[in-house]
Amino acid sequence: MGNSIISMTLYFRNKVLDILRKAFPHHEDVLTDGLGTLIVYFLYFSVVIMLMPLLLTCKGISFIDFNQTGAIGDTIGGVMGPFVALLAAFLTFLAFWIQYRANNLQRDIAEKQLDLSIQQNEMVAKQTEIAEKQMRMAEEQEKKYAIERFENTLHQMLDVYSRNSESVRAGELSGKEAFEELAAELFFIYQVLAEMLKEIRQTKNFIKVKDTVKNEVLHHISQLLDDKEKTRHFLMDLAYALFFSGFYIKDKESLKAAGAVGVALENELYWRIKEMVFVEDKYSTYKTRLMSLTKVDTVSYRAPYEMACGHNGVLGHYYRQMLQMVKFVSDAPEKLISEEQKYEYVKLLRSQMCDAEQVLFYYNSTSVWGKAWRERHGNDDDDEKTWSYIIRYRLIKNIPVNYPFFGIPPTIYYKEDIKRWEGQYGKSFFETDLFGQHGF
């Protein structure tokens, strides 16, 4: 009998659950076997309660005769009341149980969603990390390629510079020897101009100055000779102009500063140089002439080629290519090439310059044509990127100290700039500080 009831209960439970699952397909987790069994037993209990009045009033079944009690309804109500209360309590418990299961289900779902969210966040974080790593690798690779392209271009420019340097000629000399001869020629022109200036003051004779301005020019010469620094600036500018271009040339600011009298004096010296008697001597050089020079002759001279005819055709291209190279390094992005690296790159150029090249380069930087080398690129004295190229990259660091500098030596001409550089780096700007000054 007991097994039959259990079998029947299992059967009804499965049927009830099938009906409920079809009616509520989205509540599979709530419709458990335990709930199905409770429902079946509830149905059993409900049937029994519904049959209780019949059973209690049936004489063949009940041993108490409820028909004689009078108010059978009140008796049945009193008897059935506790059962109904128990049924209500059971239904309340069932409601709470279902709510409890639903809460647990919601909590489980929330925990699963939280775990899933954490996993997704971890996955996103890993993907972001991988993407950032790949981006860094790509940036590093691009930077590497950019540096390689930069260095390849720079080496090509250095090759062009080397060829330009080797192609420089002075008479029969070429390359580094030519630069030595050109530096000697520039010094020789300066010495001749200085001697001519003294002769004009002594003789008061002119070949180009008009009589109406002779006295003004003589007065101007006296003022120059009374101030050696002004004299050196004047002769240095004119000597380089004759050396580089073959004639005196000034920018608008210099013309305004010199005035008509200054221009007249320059013109006089220019024509005196051109009227000197030139005797070609291929076996002589300006360098050997300077070494044996005891007195400067302003009438004639022997040399392998005529002086003050201009070397712009060769040196102009040479200096422009140098400037392009230094500007190429200077303009490289800071994130690609640091300031220290830029200095090392320009150092490659400086290391290829012989002593005479650095001497000529210094005098070029002081001239109208070399303005780009000495001009500032900003006003912040503490920022080396605003300094002139010649100071920022120490382009005359190895200039020879034993050279007979004429005019204004580099230690004086770039005095303030050199002081700023040494204050920034705490060491000497030049390789050695033993500089001398010669000339007029």
Coordinates of C-alpha atoms in Angstrom, one line a residue:
M1 CA 0.0 0.0 0.0
G2 CA 2.8 2.4 1.0
N3 CA 4.7 1.6 -2.2
S4 CA 1.6 2.3 -4.3
I5 CA 1.2 5.7 -2.6
I6 CA 4.8 6.6 -3.3
S7 CA 4.6 5.5 -6.9
M8 CA 1.4 7.4 -7.4
T9 CA 2.9 10.5 -5.7
L10 CA 5.9 10.3 -8.1
Y11 CA 3.7 9.9 -11.0
F12 CA 1.5 12.9 -10.1
R13 CA 4.6 15.0 -9.2
N14 CA 6.0 14.5 -12.7
K15 CA 2.7 15.3 -14.3
V16 CA 2.3 18.4 -12.2
L17 CA 5.8 19.6 -13.0
D18 CA 5.4 18.9 -16.7
I19 CA 2.2 21.1 -16.7
L20 CA 3.9 23.8 -14.7
R21 CA 7.1 23.8 -16.9
K22 CA 5.0 24.1 -20.0
A23 CA 3.1 27.0 -18.5
F24 CA 6.2 28.7 -17.1
P25 CA 9.1 27.7 -19.4
H26 CA 11.4 30.4 -18.0
H27 CA 11.2 29.2 -14.3
E28 CA 13.0 25.9 -14.7
D29 CA 15.2 26.5 -11.6
V30 CA 12.2 27.1 -9.3
L31 CA 10.1 24.1 -10.5
T32 CA 12.2 21.4 -8.6
D33 CA 11.2 17.9 -7.7
G34 CA 10.8 19.0 -4.1
L35 CA 8.3 21.6 -5.0
G36 CA 6.4 19.1 -7.2
T37 CA 6.2 16.6 -4.3
L38 CA 4.9 19.3 -1.9
I39 CA 2.2 20.2 -4.4
V40 CA 1.1 16.6 -4.8
Y41 CA 0.9 16.2 -1.0
F42 CA -1.0 19.5 -0.8
L43 CA -3.5 18.1 -3.4
Y44 CA -3.9 14.9 -1.3
F45 CA -4.5 17.0 1.8
S46 CA -7.0 19.2 0.0
V47 CA -9.0 16.2 -1.2
V48 CA -9.0 14.8 2.3
I49 CA -10.2 18.1 3.8
M50 CA -12.9 18.3 1.1
L51 CA -14.1 14.8 2.0
M52 CA -14.0 15.3 5.7
P53 CA -17.7 16.4 6.1
L54 CA -18.9 13.4 4.1
L55 CA -16.7 11.1 6.1
L56 CA -17.7 12.6 9.5
T57 CA -21.4 12.3 8.7
C58 CA -21.3 8.8 7.3
K59 CA -22.5 6.3 10.0
G60 CA -20.7 3.4 8.4
I61 CA -17.4 5.1 8.7
S62 CA -17.5 7.5 11.7
F63 CA -17.9 6.0 15.2
I64 CA -19.4 9.3 16.3
D65 CA -22.8 10.3 15.1
F66 CA -22.5 13.9 14.1
N67 CA -26.1 14.0 12.9
Q68 CA -27.3 14.2 16.6
T69 CA -25.2 17.2 17.5
G70 CA -27.7 19.7 16.2
A71 CA -25.6 22.3 14.5
I72 CA -23.6 20.0 12.2
G73 CA -22.3 22.9 10.2
D74 CA -20.8 24.5 13.3
T75 CA -19.4 21.2 14.4
I76 CA -17.8 20.6 11.0
G77 CA -16.6 24.2 11.0
G78 CA -15.0 23.8 14.4
V79 CA -13.4 20.5 13.4
M80 CA -12.2 21.8 10.0
G81 CA -11.0 25.1 11.2
P82 CA -7.6 23.9 12.4
F83 CA -7.1 22.0 9.2
V84 CA -7.8 25.1 7.1
A85 CA -5.4 27.1 9.3
L86 CA -2.8 24.5 8.8
L87 CA -3.4 24.7 5.1
A88 CA -3.1 28.5 5.1
A89 CA 0.1 28.2 7.1
F90 CA 1.4 25.7 4.5
L91 CA 0.5 27.9 1.6
T92 CA 2.2 30.9 3.4
F93 CA 5.3 28.7 3.9
L94 CA 5.2 27.7 0.3
A95 CA 5.0 31.3 -0.8
F96 CA 8.0 32.2 1.4
W97 CA 9.9 29.1 0.2
I98 CA 9.3 30.1 -3.5
Q99 CA 10.4 33.7 -2.7
Y100 CA 13.5 32.3 -0.9
R101 CA 14.3 30.1 -3.9
A102 CA 13.8 33.1 -6.2
N103 CA 16.1 35.3 -4.1
N104 CA 18.7 32.6 -4.1
L105 CA 18.4 32.3 -7.9
Q106 CA 18.7 36.1 -8.3
R107 CA 21.7 36.1 -6.0
D108 CA 23.3 33.3 -8.0
I109 CA 22.6 35.1 -11.2
A110 CA 24.0 38.3 -9.8
E111 CA 27.2 36.5 -8.6
K112 CA 27.5 34.8 -12.0
Q113 CA 27.1 38.2 -13.7
L114 CA 29.6 39.7 -11.3
D115 CA 32.1 36.9 -12.0
L116 CA 31.4 37.3 -15.8
S117 CA 31.9 41.1 -15.5
I118 CA 35.2 40.6 -13.6
Q119 CA 36.3 38.1 -16.2
Q120 CA 35.4 40.5 -19.0
N121 CA 37.2 43.4 -17.2
E122 CA 40.3 41.2 -16.8
M123 CA 40.0 40.2 -20.5
V124 CA 39.6 43.9 -21.5
A125 CA 42.6 44.8 -19.3
K126 CA 44.7 42.1 -20.8
Q127 CA 43.6 43.1 -24.3
T128 CA 44.4 46.8 -23.5
E129 CA 47.8 45.8 -22.1
I130 CA 48.5 43.7 -25.2
A131 CA 47.3 46.6 -27.5
E132 CA 49.5 49.1 -25.6
K133 CA 52.5 46.8 -25.8
Q134 CA 51.9 46.3 -29.5
M135 CA 51.6 50.1 -29.9
R136 CA 54.8 50.7 -27.9
M137 CA 56.6 48.1 -30.0
A138 CA 55.2 49.7 -33.2
E139 CA 56.3 53.1 -31.9
E140 CA 59.8 51.8 -31.0
Q141 CA 60.0 50.1 -34.4
E142 CA 58.9 53.3 -36.2
K143 CA 61.4 55.3 -34.1
K144 CA 64.1 52.8 -35.0
Y145 CA 63.3 53.1 -38.7
A146 CA 63.0 56.9 -38.4
I147 CA 66.5 57.1 -36.7
E148 CA 67.9 54.8 -39.4
R149 CA 66.5 57.1 -42.1
F150 CA 67.8 60.1 -40.3
E151 CA 71.3 58.6 -40.0
N152 CA 71.3 57.4 -43.6
T153 CA 70.4 60.9 -44.7
L154 CA 73.0 62.5 -42.4
H155 CA 75.8 60.1 -43.7
Q156 CA 74.8 61.0 -47.3
M157 CA 75.2 64.7 -46.4
L158 CA 78.5 64.0 -44.7
D159 CA 79.7 62.3 -47.9
V160 CA 78.6 65.3 -49.9
Y161 CA 80.4 67.6 -47.4
S162 CA 83.6 65.4 -47.7
R163 CA 83.5 65.7 -51.5
N164 CA 82.9 69.4 -51.4
S165 CA 85.8 69.8 -49.0
E166 CA 88.1 67.8 -51.2
S167 CA 87.1 69.8 -54.3
V168 CA 88.1 73.2 -52.8
R169 CA 91.1 74.5 -54.7
A170 CA 93.6 77.3 -54.1
G171 CA 96.0 77.6 -57.0
E172 CA 97.5 74.1 -57.5
L173 CA 96.5 73.0 -54.0
S174 CA 93.3 71.2 -53.2
G175 CA 91.5 69.7 -50.2
K176 CA 92.9 70.3 -46.7
E177 CA 96.0 72.0 -48.1
A178 CA 93.8 74.4 -50.1
F179 CA 92.1 75.5 -46.9
E180 CA 95.5 76.3 -45.3
E181 CA 96.4 78.4 -48.3
L182 CA 93.0 80.1 -48.3
A183 CA 93.3 81.0 -44.6
A184 CA 96.8 82.4 -45.3
E185 CA 95.4 84.5 -48.2
L186 CA 92.7 85.9 -45.9
F187 CA 95.3 86.8 -43.3
F188 CA 97.5 88.4 -46.0
I189 CA 94.7 90.5 -47.3
Y190 CA 94.0 91.7 -43.8
Q191 CA 97.7 92.7 -43.3
V192 CA 97.8 94.5 -46.6
L193 CA 94.6 96.5 -45.8
A194 CA 96.0 97.4 -42.3
E195 CA 99.2 98.7 -43.8
M196 CA 97.3 100.7 -46.5
L197 CA 95.2 102.3 -43.7
K198 CA 98.3 103.5 -41.9
E199 CA 99.8 104.8 -45.2
I200 CA 96.7 106.8 -46.0
R201 CA 96.8 108.5 -42.6
Q202 CA 100.6 109.3 -43.1
T203 CA 100.5 110.4 -46.8
K204 CA 96.9 111.8 -46.9
N205 CA 96.9 110.6 -50.5
F206 CA 93.8 109.0 -52.2
I207 CA 93.1 107.4 -55.5
K208 CA 89.3 107.3 -55.4
V209 CA 88.1 109.6 -52.7
K210 CA 86.8 112.9 -53.9
D211 CA 88.4 116.1 -52.7
T212 CA 85.2 117.2 -51.2
V213 CA 85.2 114.4 -48.7
K214 CA 88.9 113.8 -48.1
N215 CA 89.0 115.6 -44.8
E216 CA 86.0 113.7 -43.6
V217 CA 87.6 110.4 -44.6
L218 CA 90.9 111.3 -43.0
H219 CA 89.1 112.2 -39.8
H220 CA 87.3 108.9 -39.9
I221 CA 90.6 107.0 -40.3
S222 CA 92.0 108.8 -37.3
Q223 CA 89.0 107.8 -35.2
L224 CA 89.4 104.2 -36.3
L225 CA 93.1 104.1 -35.5
D226 CA 92.5 105.6 -32.1
D227 CA 90.1 102.7 -31.3
K228 CA 91.9 99.4 -32.0
E229 CA 88.7 97.3 -31.5
K230 CA 86.8 99.3 -34.1
T231 CA 89.8 99.1 -36.5
R232 CA 89.9 95.3 -36.2
H233 CA 86.2 95.0 -36.8
F234 CA 86.4 97.2 -39.8
L235 CA 89.4 95.5 -41.4
M236 CA 88.2 92.0 -40.6
D237 CA 84.8 92.7 -42.3
L238 CA 86.5 94.2 -45.4
A239 CA 89.2 91.6 -45.6
Y240 CA 86.6 88.7 -45.6
A241 CA 84.4 90.5 -48.1
L242 CA 87.3 90.9 -50.6
F243 CA 88.4 87.3 -49.9
F244 CA 85.0 85.7 -50.2
S245 CA 83.3 87.8 -53.0
G246 CA 86.1 89.8 -54.6
F247 CA 84.5 93.1 -53.7
Y248 CA 83.2 94.8 -50.6
I249 CA 79.6 94.1 -49.8
K250 CA 77.4 95.1 -47.0
D251 CA 73.8 94.4 -45.9
K252 CA 71.5 97.4 -45.3
E253 CA 72.2 97.6 -41.6
S254 CA 76.0 97.7 -42.2
L255 CA 75.6 100.3 -44.9
K256 CA 73.6 102.5 -42.6
A257 CA 76.1 102.0 -39.7
A258 CA 79.1 102.8 -41.9
G259 CA 77.6 105.9 -43.5
A260 CA 78.9 107.6 -46.7
V261 CA 82.3 108.2 -45.3
G262 CA 82.8 104.6 -44.2
V263 CA 81.7 103.4 -47.6
A264 CA 84.1 105.8 -49.3
L265 CA 87.0 104.5 -47.3
E266 CA 86.1 100.9 -48.1
N267 CA 86.0 101.7 -51.8
E268 CA 89.4 103.4 -51.6
L269 CA 91.0 100.3 -49.9
Y270 CA 89.2 98.0 -52.5
W271 CA 90.8 99.9 -55.4
R272 CA 94.2 100.0 -53.8
I273 CA 94.1 96.2 -53.5
K274 CA 93.0 95.8 -57.1
E275 CA 95.8 98.1 -58.4
M276 CA 98.6 96.2 -56.6
V277 CA 101.0 94.6 -59.1
F278 CA 100.5 90.8 -59.1
V279 CA 103.4 88.6 -60.1
E280 CA 102.4 85.0 -60.6
D281 CA 104.7 82.5 -58.8
K282 CA 103.5 78.9 -58.8
Y283 CA 106.3 77.9 -56.5
S284 CA 105.3 80.4 -53.8
T285 CA 102.3 80.2 -51.5
Y286 CA 100.5 82.7 -49.3
K287 CA 101.4 80.4 -46.3
T288 CA 105.1 80.5 -46.9
R289 CA 104.9 84.3 -47.6
L290 CA 103.3 84.8 -44.2
M291 CA 105.9 82.7 -42.5
S292 CA 108.7 84.8 -44.1
L293 CA 106.9 88.2 -44.0
T294 CA 108.9 91.0 -42.4
K295 CA 107.3 94.0 -44.1
V296 CA 104.0 94.2 -45.9
D297 CA 104.3 95.6 -49.4
T298 CA 101.3 97.5 -50.6
V299 CA 102.5 98.0 -54.2
S300 CA 103.2 94.5 -55.5
Y301 CA 103.2 90.9 -54.4
R302 CA 104.2 87.4 -55.6
A303 CA 101.8 84.6 -55.2
P304 CA 100.5 81.5 -57.0
Y305 CA 97.2 83.3 -57.8
E306 CA 95.8 86.8 -57.5
M307 CA 94.4 87.6 -54.1
A308 CA 91.0 89.2 -53.3
C309 CA 89.3 87.8 -56.4
G310 CA 86.6 85.9 -54.5
H311 CA 86.1 82.3 -53.6
N312 CA 82.3 82.3 -53.3
G313 CA 82.0 79.9 -56.3
V314 CA 83.5 77.1 -54.2
L315 CA 83.1 78.2 -50.6
G316 CA 79.6 79.4 -51.0
H317 CA 78.3 76.0 -51.9
Y318 CA 80.5 74.4 -49.2
Y319 CA 79.1 76.6 -46.4
R320 CA 75.5 76.3 -47.6
Q321 CA 75.8 72.5 -47.5
M322 CA 77.3 72.6 -44.0
L323 CA 74.4 74.9 -42.8
Q324 CA 71.8 72.5 -44.4
M325 CA 73.4 69.6 -42.5
V326 CA 73.5 71.3 -39.1
K327 CA 69.9 72.6 -39.6
F328 CA 68.8 69.1 -40.5
V329 CA 70.1 67.8 -37.2
S330 CA 68.9 70.7 -35.2
D331 CA 65.3 70.5 -36.6
A332 CA 65.0 66.8 -35.8
P333 CA 62.1 66.2 -33.3
E334 CA 63.2 66.1 -29.7
K335 CA 61.3 62.8 -29.1
L336 CA 63.3 61.2 -31.8
I337 CA 66.8 62.7 -31.3
S338 CA 67.7 64.2 -27.9
E339 CA 69.9 67.3 -27.6
E340 CA 72.8 65.2 -26.5
Q341 CA 72.5 63.0 -29.5
K342 CA 72.2 66.0 -31.8
Y343 CA 75.5 67.3 -30.4
E344 CA 77.1 64.0 -31.1
Y345 CA 75.8 64.0 -34.7
V346 CA 77.1 67.5 -35.4
K347 CA 80.4 66.4 -33.8
L348 CA 80.8 64.0 -36.7
L349 CA 80.9 67.1 -39.0
R350 CA 83.3 69.0 -36.8
S351 CA 85.6 66.1 -36.5
Q352 CA 86.1 66.2 -40.3
M353 CA 87.1 69.8 -40.3
C354 CA 90.8 70.5 -40.3
D355 CA 92.3 73.4 -38.3
A356 CA 92.4 75.8 -41.3
E357 CA 88.7 74.9 -42.1
Q358 CA 87.7 75.9 -38.5
V359 CA 89.6 79.1 -38.8
L360 CA 88.0 80.0 -42.1
F361 CA 84.6 78.9 -40.7
Y362 CA 85.0 81.3 -37.7
Y363 CA 85.7 84.3 -40.0
N364 CA 82.8 83.3 -42.2
S365 CA 80.5 83.2 -39.2
T366 CA 81.4 86.8 -38.4
S367 CA 80.6 88.1 -41.9
V368 CA 77.4 89.0 -43.8
W369 CA 77.4 85.6 -45.4
G370 CA 77.7 83.7 -42.1
K371 CA 74.9 85.4 -40.2
A372 CA 72.9 82.2 -40.0
W373 CA 75.7 80.6 -37.9
R374 CA 75.7 83.3 -35.2
E375 CA 72.0 84.3 -35.0
R376 CA 69.9 83.3 -32.0
H377 CA 66.8 81.1 -32.3
G378 CA 65.0 82.5 -29.2
N379 CA 65.6 84.6 -26.1
D380 CA 65.8 82.0 -23.3
D381 CA 69.4 82.0 -22.3
D382 CA 68.9 78.8 -20.2
D383 CA 67.6 76.8 -23.2
E384 CA 70.5 75.7 -25.5
K385 CA 68.1 75.1 -28.3
T386 CA 67.7 78.9 -28.6
W387 CA 71.5 79.5 -29.0
S388 CA 73.3 80.0 -32.2
Y389 CA 74.5 77.0 -34.1
I390 CA 78.2 77.8 -33.7
I391 CA 77.8 78.0 -29.9
R392 CA 75.2 75.3 -29.4
Y393 CA 77.3 72.7 -31.2
R394 CA 80.8 74.1 -30.4
L395 CA 81.7 74.2 -34.1
I396 CA 85.0 76.0 -33.4
K397 CA 85.9 73.9 -30.3
N398 CA 89.1 72.6 -31.9
I399 CA 90.2 75.8 -33.6
P400 CA 94.0 76.0 -33.3
V401 CA 95.3 78.2 -30.6
N402 CA 98.6 78.9 -32.3
Y403 CA 97.0 80.4 -35.4
P404 CA 97.9 84.1 -35.8
F405 CA 94.3 85.4 -35.5
F406 CA 93.8 88.8 -37.0
G407 CA 91.0 91.2 -36.2
I408 CA 88.9 89.9 -33.2
P409 CA 89.7 86.4 -32.0
P410 CA 86.9 84.0 -31.3
T411 CA 87.3 84.3 -27.5
I412 CA 86.4 88.0 -27.7
Y413 CA 83.9 87.9 -30.6
Y414 CA 81.8 85.2 -28.9
K415 CA 82.7 86.2 -25.4
E416 CA 79.1 86.4 -23.9
D417 CA 77.9 83.3 -25.8
I418 CA 80.9 81.3 -24.7
K419 CA 80.4 82.5 -21.1
R420 CA 76.8 81.3 -21.3
W421 CA 77.7 77.9 -22.6
E422 CA 80.4 77.4 -20.0
G423 CA 78.0 78.4 -17.2
Q424 CA 75.5 75.9 -18.5
Y425 CA 77.9 72.9 -18.8
G426 CA 80.6 73.8 -16.2
K427 CA 83.6 73.3 -18.5
S428 CA 85.7 75.1 -21.0
F429 CA 84.1 75.8 -24.4
F430 CA 87.4 75.3 -26.3
E431 CA 89.7 72.4 -26.3
T432 CA 92.4 74.7 -24.9
D433 CA 92.2 78.3 -23.6
L434 CA 95.7 79.3 -24.8
F435 CA 94.7 81.9 -27.5
G436 CA 96.8 84.6 -28.8
Q437 CA 96.0 87.7 -30.9
H438 CA 98.1 89.1 -33.7
G439 CA 97.5 91.4 -36.6
F440 CA 96.9 95.2 -36.6

